PDB file of C-alpha atoms in Angstrom:
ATOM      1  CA  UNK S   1     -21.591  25.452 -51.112  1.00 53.00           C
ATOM      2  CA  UNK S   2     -19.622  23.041 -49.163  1.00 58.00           C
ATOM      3  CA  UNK S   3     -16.282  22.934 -48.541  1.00 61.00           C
ATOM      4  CA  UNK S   4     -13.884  20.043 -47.346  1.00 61.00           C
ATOM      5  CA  UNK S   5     -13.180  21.035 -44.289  1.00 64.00           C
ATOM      6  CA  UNK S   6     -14.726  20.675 -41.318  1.00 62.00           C
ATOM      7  CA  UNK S   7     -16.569  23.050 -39.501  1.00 62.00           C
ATOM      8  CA  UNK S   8     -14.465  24.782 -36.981  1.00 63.00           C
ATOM      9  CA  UNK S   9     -15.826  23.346 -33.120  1.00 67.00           C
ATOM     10  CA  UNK S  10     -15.590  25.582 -29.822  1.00 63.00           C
ATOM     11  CA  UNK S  11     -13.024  24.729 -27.536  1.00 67.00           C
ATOM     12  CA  UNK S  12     -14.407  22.393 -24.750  1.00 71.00           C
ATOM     13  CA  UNK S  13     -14.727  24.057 -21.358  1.00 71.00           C
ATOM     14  CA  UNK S  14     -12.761  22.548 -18.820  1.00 75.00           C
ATOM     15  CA  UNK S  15     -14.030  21.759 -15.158  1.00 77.00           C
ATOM     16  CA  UNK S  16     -12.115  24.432 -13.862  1.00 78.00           C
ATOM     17  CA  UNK S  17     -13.592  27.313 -15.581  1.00 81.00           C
ATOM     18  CA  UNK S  18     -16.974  26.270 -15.032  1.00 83.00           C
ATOM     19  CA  UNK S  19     -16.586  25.495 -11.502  1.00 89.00           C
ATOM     20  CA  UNK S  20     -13.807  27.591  -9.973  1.00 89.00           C
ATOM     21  CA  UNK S  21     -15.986  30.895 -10.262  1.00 90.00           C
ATOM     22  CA  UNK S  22     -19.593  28.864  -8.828  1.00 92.00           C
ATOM     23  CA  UNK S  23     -17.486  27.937  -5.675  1.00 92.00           C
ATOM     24  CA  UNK S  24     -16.210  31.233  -5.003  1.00 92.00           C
ATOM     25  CA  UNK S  25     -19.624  32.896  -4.670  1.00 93.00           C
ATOM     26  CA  UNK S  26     -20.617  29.913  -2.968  1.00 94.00           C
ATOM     27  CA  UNK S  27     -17.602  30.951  -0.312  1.00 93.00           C
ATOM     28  CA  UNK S  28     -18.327  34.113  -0.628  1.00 93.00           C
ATOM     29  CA  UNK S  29     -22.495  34.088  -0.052  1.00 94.00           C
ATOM     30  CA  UNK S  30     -20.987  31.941   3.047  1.00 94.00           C
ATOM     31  CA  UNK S  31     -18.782  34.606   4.463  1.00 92.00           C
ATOM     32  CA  UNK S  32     -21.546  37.429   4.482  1.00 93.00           C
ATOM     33  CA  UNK S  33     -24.074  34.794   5.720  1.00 93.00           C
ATOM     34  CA  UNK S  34     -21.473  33.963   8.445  1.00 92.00           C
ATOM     35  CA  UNK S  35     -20.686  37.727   9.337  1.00 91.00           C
ATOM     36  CA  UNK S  36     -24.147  38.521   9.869  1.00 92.00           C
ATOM     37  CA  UNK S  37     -25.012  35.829  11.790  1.00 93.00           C
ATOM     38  CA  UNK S  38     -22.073  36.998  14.255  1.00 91.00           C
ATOM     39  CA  UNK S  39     -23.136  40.367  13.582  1.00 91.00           C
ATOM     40  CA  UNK S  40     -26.442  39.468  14.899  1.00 92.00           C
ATOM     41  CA  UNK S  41     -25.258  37.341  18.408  1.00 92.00           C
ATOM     42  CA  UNK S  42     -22.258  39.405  19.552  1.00 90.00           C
ATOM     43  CA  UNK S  43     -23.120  42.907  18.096  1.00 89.00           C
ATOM     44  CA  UNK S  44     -21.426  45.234  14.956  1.00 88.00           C
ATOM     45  CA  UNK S  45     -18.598  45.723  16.455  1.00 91.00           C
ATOM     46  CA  UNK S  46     -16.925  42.723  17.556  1.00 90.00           C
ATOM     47  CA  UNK S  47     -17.333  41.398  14.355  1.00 90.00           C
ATOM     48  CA  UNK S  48     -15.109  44.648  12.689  1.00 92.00           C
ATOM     49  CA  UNK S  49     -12.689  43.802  15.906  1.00 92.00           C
ATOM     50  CA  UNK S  50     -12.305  40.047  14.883  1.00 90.00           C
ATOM     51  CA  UNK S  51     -12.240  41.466  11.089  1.00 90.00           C
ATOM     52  CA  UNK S  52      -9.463  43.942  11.824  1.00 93.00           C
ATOM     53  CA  UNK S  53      -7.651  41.315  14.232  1.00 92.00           C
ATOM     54  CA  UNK S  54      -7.398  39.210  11.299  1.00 91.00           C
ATOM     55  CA  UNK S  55      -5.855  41.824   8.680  1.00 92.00           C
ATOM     56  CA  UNK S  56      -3.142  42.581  11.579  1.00 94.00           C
ATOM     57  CA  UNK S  57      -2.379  38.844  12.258  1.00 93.00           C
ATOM     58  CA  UNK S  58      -2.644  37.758   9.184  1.00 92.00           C
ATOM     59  CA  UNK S  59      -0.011  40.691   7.711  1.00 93.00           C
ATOM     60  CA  UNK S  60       2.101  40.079  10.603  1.00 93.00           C
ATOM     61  CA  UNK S  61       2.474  36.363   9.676  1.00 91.00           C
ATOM     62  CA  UNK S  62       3.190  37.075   6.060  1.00 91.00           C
ATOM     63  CA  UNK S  63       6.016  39.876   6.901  1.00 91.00           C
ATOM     64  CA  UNK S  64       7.783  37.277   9.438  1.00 91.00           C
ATOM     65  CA  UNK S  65       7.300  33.992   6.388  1.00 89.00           C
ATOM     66  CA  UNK S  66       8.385  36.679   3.452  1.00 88.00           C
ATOM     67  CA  UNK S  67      11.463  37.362   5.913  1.00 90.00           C
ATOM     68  CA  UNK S  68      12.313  33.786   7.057  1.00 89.00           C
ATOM     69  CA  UNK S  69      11.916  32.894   3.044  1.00 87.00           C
ATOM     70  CA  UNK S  70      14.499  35.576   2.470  1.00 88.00           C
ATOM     71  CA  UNK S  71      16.824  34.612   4.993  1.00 88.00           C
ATOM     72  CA  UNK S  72      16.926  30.956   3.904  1.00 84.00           C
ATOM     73  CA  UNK S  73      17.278  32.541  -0.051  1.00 84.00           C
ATOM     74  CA  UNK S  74      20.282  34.750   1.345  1.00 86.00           C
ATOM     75  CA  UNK S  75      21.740  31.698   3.177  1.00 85.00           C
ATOM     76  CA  UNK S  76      21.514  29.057   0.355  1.00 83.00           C
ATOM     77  CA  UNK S  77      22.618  31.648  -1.892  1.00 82.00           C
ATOM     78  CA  UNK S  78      26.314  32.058   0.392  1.00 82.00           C
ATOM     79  CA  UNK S  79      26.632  27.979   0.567  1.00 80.00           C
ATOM     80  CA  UNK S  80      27.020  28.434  -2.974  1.00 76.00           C
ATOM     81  CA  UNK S  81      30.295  26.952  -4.467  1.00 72.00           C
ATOM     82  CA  UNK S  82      32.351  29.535  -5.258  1.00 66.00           C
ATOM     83  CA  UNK S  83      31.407  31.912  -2.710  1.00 61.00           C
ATOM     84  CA  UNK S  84      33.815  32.993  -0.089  1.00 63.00           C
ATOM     85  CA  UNK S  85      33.335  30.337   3.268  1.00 57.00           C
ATOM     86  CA  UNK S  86      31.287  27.924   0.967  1.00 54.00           C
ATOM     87  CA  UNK S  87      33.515  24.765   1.367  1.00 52.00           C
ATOM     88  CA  UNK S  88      33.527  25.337   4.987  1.00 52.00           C
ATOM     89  CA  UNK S  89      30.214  25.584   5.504  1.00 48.00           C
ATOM     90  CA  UNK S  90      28.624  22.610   6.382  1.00 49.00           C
ATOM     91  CA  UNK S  91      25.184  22.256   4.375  1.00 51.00           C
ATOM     92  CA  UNK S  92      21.960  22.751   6.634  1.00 50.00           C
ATOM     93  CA  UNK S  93      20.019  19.291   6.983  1.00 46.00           C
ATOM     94  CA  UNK S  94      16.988  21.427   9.501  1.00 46.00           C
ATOM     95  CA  UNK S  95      13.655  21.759   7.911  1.00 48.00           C
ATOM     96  CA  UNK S  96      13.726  25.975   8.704  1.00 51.00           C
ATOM     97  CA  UNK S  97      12.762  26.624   5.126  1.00 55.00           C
ATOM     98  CA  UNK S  98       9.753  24.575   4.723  1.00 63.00           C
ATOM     99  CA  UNK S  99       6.632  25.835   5.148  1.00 67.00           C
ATOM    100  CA  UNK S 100       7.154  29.120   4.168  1.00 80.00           C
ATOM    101  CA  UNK S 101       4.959  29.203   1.333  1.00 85.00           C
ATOM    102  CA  UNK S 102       1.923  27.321   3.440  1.00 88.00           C
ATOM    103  CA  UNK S 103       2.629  29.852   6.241  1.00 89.00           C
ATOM    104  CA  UNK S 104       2.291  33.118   4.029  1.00 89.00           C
ATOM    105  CA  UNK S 105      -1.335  31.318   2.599  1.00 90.00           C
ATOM    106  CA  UNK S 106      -2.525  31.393   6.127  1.00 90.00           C
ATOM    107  CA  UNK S 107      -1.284  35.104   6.228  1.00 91.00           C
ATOM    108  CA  UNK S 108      -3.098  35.550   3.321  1.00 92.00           C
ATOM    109  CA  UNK S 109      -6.320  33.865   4.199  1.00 92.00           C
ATOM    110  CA  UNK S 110      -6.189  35.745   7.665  1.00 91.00           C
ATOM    111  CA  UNK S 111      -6.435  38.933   5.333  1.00 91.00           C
ATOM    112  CA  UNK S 112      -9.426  38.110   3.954  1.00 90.00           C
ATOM    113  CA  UNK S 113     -12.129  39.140   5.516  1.00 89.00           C
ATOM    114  CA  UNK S 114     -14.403  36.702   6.878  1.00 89.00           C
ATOM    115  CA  UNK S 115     -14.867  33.633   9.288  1.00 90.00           C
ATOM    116  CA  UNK S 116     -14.094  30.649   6.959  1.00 91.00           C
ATOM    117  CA  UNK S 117     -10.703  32.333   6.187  1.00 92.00           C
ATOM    118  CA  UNK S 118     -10.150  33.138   9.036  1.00 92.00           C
ATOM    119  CA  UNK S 119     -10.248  29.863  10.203  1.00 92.00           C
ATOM    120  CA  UNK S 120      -8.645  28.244   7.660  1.00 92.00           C
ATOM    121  CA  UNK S 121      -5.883  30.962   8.469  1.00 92.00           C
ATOM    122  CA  UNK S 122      -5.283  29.556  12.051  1.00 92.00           C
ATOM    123  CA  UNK S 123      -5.300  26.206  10.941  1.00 92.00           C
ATOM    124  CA  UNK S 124      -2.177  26.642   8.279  1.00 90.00           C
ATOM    125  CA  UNK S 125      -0.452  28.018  11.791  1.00 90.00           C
ATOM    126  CA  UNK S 126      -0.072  25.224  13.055  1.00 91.00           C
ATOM    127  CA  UNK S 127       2.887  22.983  12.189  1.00 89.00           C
ATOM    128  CA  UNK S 128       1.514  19.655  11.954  1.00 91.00           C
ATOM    129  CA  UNK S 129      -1.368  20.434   9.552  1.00 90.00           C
ATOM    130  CA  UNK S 130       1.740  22.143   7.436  1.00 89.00           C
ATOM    131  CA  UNK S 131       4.031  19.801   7.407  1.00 89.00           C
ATOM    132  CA  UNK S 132       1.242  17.184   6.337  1.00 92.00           C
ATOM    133  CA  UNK S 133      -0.326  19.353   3.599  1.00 90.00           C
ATOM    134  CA  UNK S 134       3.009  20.053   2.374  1.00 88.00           C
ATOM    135  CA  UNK S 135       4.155  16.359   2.034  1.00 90.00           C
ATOM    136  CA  UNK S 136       0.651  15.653   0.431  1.00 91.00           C
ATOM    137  CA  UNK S 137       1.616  18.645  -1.940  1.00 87.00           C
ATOM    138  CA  UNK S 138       5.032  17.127  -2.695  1.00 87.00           C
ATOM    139  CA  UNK S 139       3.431  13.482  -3.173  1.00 90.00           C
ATOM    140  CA  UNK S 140       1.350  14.447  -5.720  1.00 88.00           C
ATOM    141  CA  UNK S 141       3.838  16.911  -7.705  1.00 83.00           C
ATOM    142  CA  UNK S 142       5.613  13.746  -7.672  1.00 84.00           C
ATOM    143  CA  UNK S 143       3.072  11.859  -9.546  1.00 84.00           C
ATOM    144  CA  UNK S 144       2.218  13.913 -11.774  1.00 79.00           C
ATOM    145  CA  UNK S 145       5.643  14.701 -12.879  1.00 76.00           C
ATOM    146  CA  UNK S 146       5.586  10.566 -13.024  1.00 77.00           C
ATOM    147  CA  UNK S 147       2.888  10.118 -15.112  1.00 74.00           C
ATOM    148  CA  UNK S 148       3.376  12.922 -17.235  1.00 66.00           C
ATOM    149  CA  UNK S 149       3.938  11.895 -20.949  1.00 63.00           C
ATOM    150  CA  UNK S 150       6.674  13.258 -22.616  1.00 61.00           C
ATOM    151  CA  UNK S 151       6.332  16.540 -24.425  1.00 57.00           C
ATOM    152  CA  UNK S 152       3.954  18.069 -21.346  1.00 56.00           C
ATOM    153  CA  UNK S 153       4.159  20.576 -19.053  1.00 54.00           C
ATOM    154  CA  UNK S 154       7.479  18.048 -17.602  1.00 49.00           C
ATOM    155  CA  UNK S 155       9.503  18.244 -20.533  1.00 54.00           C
ATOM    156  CA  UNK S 156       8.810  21.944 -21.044  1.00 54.00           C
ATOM    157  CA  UNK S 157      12.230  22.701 -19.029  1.00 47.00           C
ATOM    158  CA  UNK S 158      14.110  20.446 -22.131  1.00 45.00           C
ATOM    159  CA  UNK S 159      12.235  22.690 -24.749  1.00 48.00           C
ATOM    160  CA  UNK S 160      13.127  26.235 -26.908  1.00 47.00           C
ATOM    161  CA  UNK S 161      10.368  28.088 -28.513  1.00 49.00           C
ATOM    162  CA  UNK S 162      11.859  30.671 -30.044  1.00 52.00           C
ATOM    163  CA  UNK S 163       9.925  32.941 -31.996  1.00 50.00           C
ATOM    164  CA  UNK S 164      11.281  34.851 -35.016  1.00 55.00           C
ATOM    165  CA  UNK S 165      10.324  38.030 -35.998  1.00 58.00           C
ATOM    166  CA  UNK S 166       7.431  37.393 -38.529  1.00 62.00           C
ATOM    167  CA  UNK S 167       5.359  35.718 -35.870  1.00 57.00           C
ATOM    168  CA  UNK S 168       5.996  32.138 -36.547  1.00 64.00           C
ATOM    169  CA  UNK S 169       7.300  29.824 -33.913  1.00 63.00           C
ATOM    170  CA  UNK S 170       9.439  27.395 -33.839  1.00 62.00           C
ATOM    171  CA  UNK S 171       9.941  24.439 -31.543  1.00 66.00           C
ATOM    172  CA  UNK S 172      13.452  23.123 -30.946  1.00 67.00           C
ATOM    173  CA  UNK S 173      15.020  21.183 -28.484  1.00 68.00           C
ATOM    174  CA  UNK S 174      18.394  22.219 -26.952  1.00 66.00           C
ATOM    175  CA  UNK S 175      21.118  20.498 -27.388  1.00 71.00           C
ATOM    176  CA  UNK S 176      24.453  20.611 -25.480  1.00 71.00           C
ATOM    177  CA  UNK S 177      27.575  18.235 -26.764  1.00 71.00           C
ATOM    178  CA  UNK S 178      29.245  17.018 -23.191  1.00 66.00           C
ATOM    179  CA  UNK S 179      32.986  17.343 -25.105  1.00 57.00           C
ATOM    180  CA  UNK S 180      32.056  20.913 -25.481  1.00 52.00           C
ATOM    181  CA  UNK S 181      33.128  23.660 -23.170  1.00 53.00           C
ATOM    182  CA  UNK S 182      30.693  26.477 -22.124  1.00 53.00           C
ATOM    183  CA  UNK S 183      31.519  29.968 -23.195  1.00 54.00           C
ATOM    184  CA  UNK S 184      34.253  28.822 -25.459  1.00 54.00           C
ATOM    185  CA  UNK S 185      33.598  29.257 -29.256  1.00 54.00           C
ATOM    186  CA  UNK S 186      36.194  28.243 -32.449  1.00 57.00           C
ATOM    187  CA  UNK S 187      35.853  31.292 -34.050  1.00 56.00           C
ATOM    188  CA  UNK S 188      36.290  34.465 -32.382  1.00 60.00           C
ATOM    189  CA  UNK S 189      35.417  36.969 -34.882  1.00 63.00           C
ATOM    190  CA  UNK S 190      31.936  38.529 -35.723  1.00 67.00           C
ATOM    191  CA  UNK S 191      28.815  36.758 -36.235  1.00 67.00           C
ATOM    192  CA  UNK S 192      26.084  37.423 -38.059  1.00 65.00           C
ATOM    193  CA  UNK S 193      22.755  38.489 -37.312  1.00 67.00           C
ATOM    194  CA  UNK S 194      20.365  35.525 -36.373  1.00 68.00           C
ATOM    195  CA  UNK S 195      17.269  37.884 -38.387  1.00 64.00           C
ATOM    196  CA  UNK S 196      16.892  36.914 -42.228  1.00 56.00           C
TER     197      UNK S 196
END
């Protein structure tokens, strides 16, 4: 017996999922290969030297981006308006603050164990190839923001869900009058509950 609707389909596979976990045991078939071919022409031991090497740099790096991130957190957070010395500060124009996140990959990827990481590590050291992967990172955020269409993952900060308590959602938008004051309501007795 056949019924009107139509038979339910499985949800395409994206690119991602199908080739995201064939290229890391690719990398990581590469990294053994790599250590034991090391292994092999300089001897067990300097390879667990260059391996522990790494895992110090690598945390050292992270601890000194995590605190320069903090610092420039702390110090944006005191420019603040409203915070005591904010109108007299003058507003940094450096470039101290960028590159943290890059920096704390190479950290990362120093961790790892292994050559390739290790190498691509080093290279995420050194300013010029972070300042250039970080303006190609902030190009293309650009453009896809751009050619997002509305309703996407770019209008997702202008979007409620709010779900109620039987397990539907529903989507809203929110909306703020500009005559309205914050924090100020007409009534100021009780409300009700928002539950049915």
């Amino acid at each position: 017996m056949t019924t009107g609707t139509p038979h339910p389909t499985a949800p395409k596979r994206s690119r991602a999922r199908t080739f995201v976990p064939l290229a890391i045991a690719a990398w990581a078939v590469l990294e053994i290969w790599l250590l034991i071919v090391v292994a092999d022409a300089a001897g067990g031991f300097t390879v667990l030297l260059l391996l522990a090497a790494g895992i110090v740099l690598g945390a050292a790096v992270m601890k000194r981006a995590g605190r320069r991130a903090f610092g420039n957190l702390t110090e944006t957070l005191q420019r603040m308006p409203g915070q005591p010395g904010a109108a007299d500060a003058a507003p940094a124009t450096g470039s101290g603050g960028r590159g943290n996140g890059f920096l704390m990959l190479g950290g990362l990827l120093l961790m790892i164990p292994g050559i390739v990481s290790d190498v691509a590590g080093l290279l995420l050291l050194v300013p010029p190839v972070r300042s250039r992967l970080g303006r190609y990172a902030e190009r293309s955020l650009e453009r896809r923001m751009r050619a997002a269409s509305p309703g996407s993952l770019s209008d997702a900060f202008q979007q409620a869900r709010i779900h109620r308590p039987d397990g539907k959602v529903v989507q809203g938008e929110v909306v703020r009058e500009d005559g309205a004051q914050q924090g100020a309501r007409p009534d100021e007795g009780p409300r009700p509950p928002l539950t049915p």
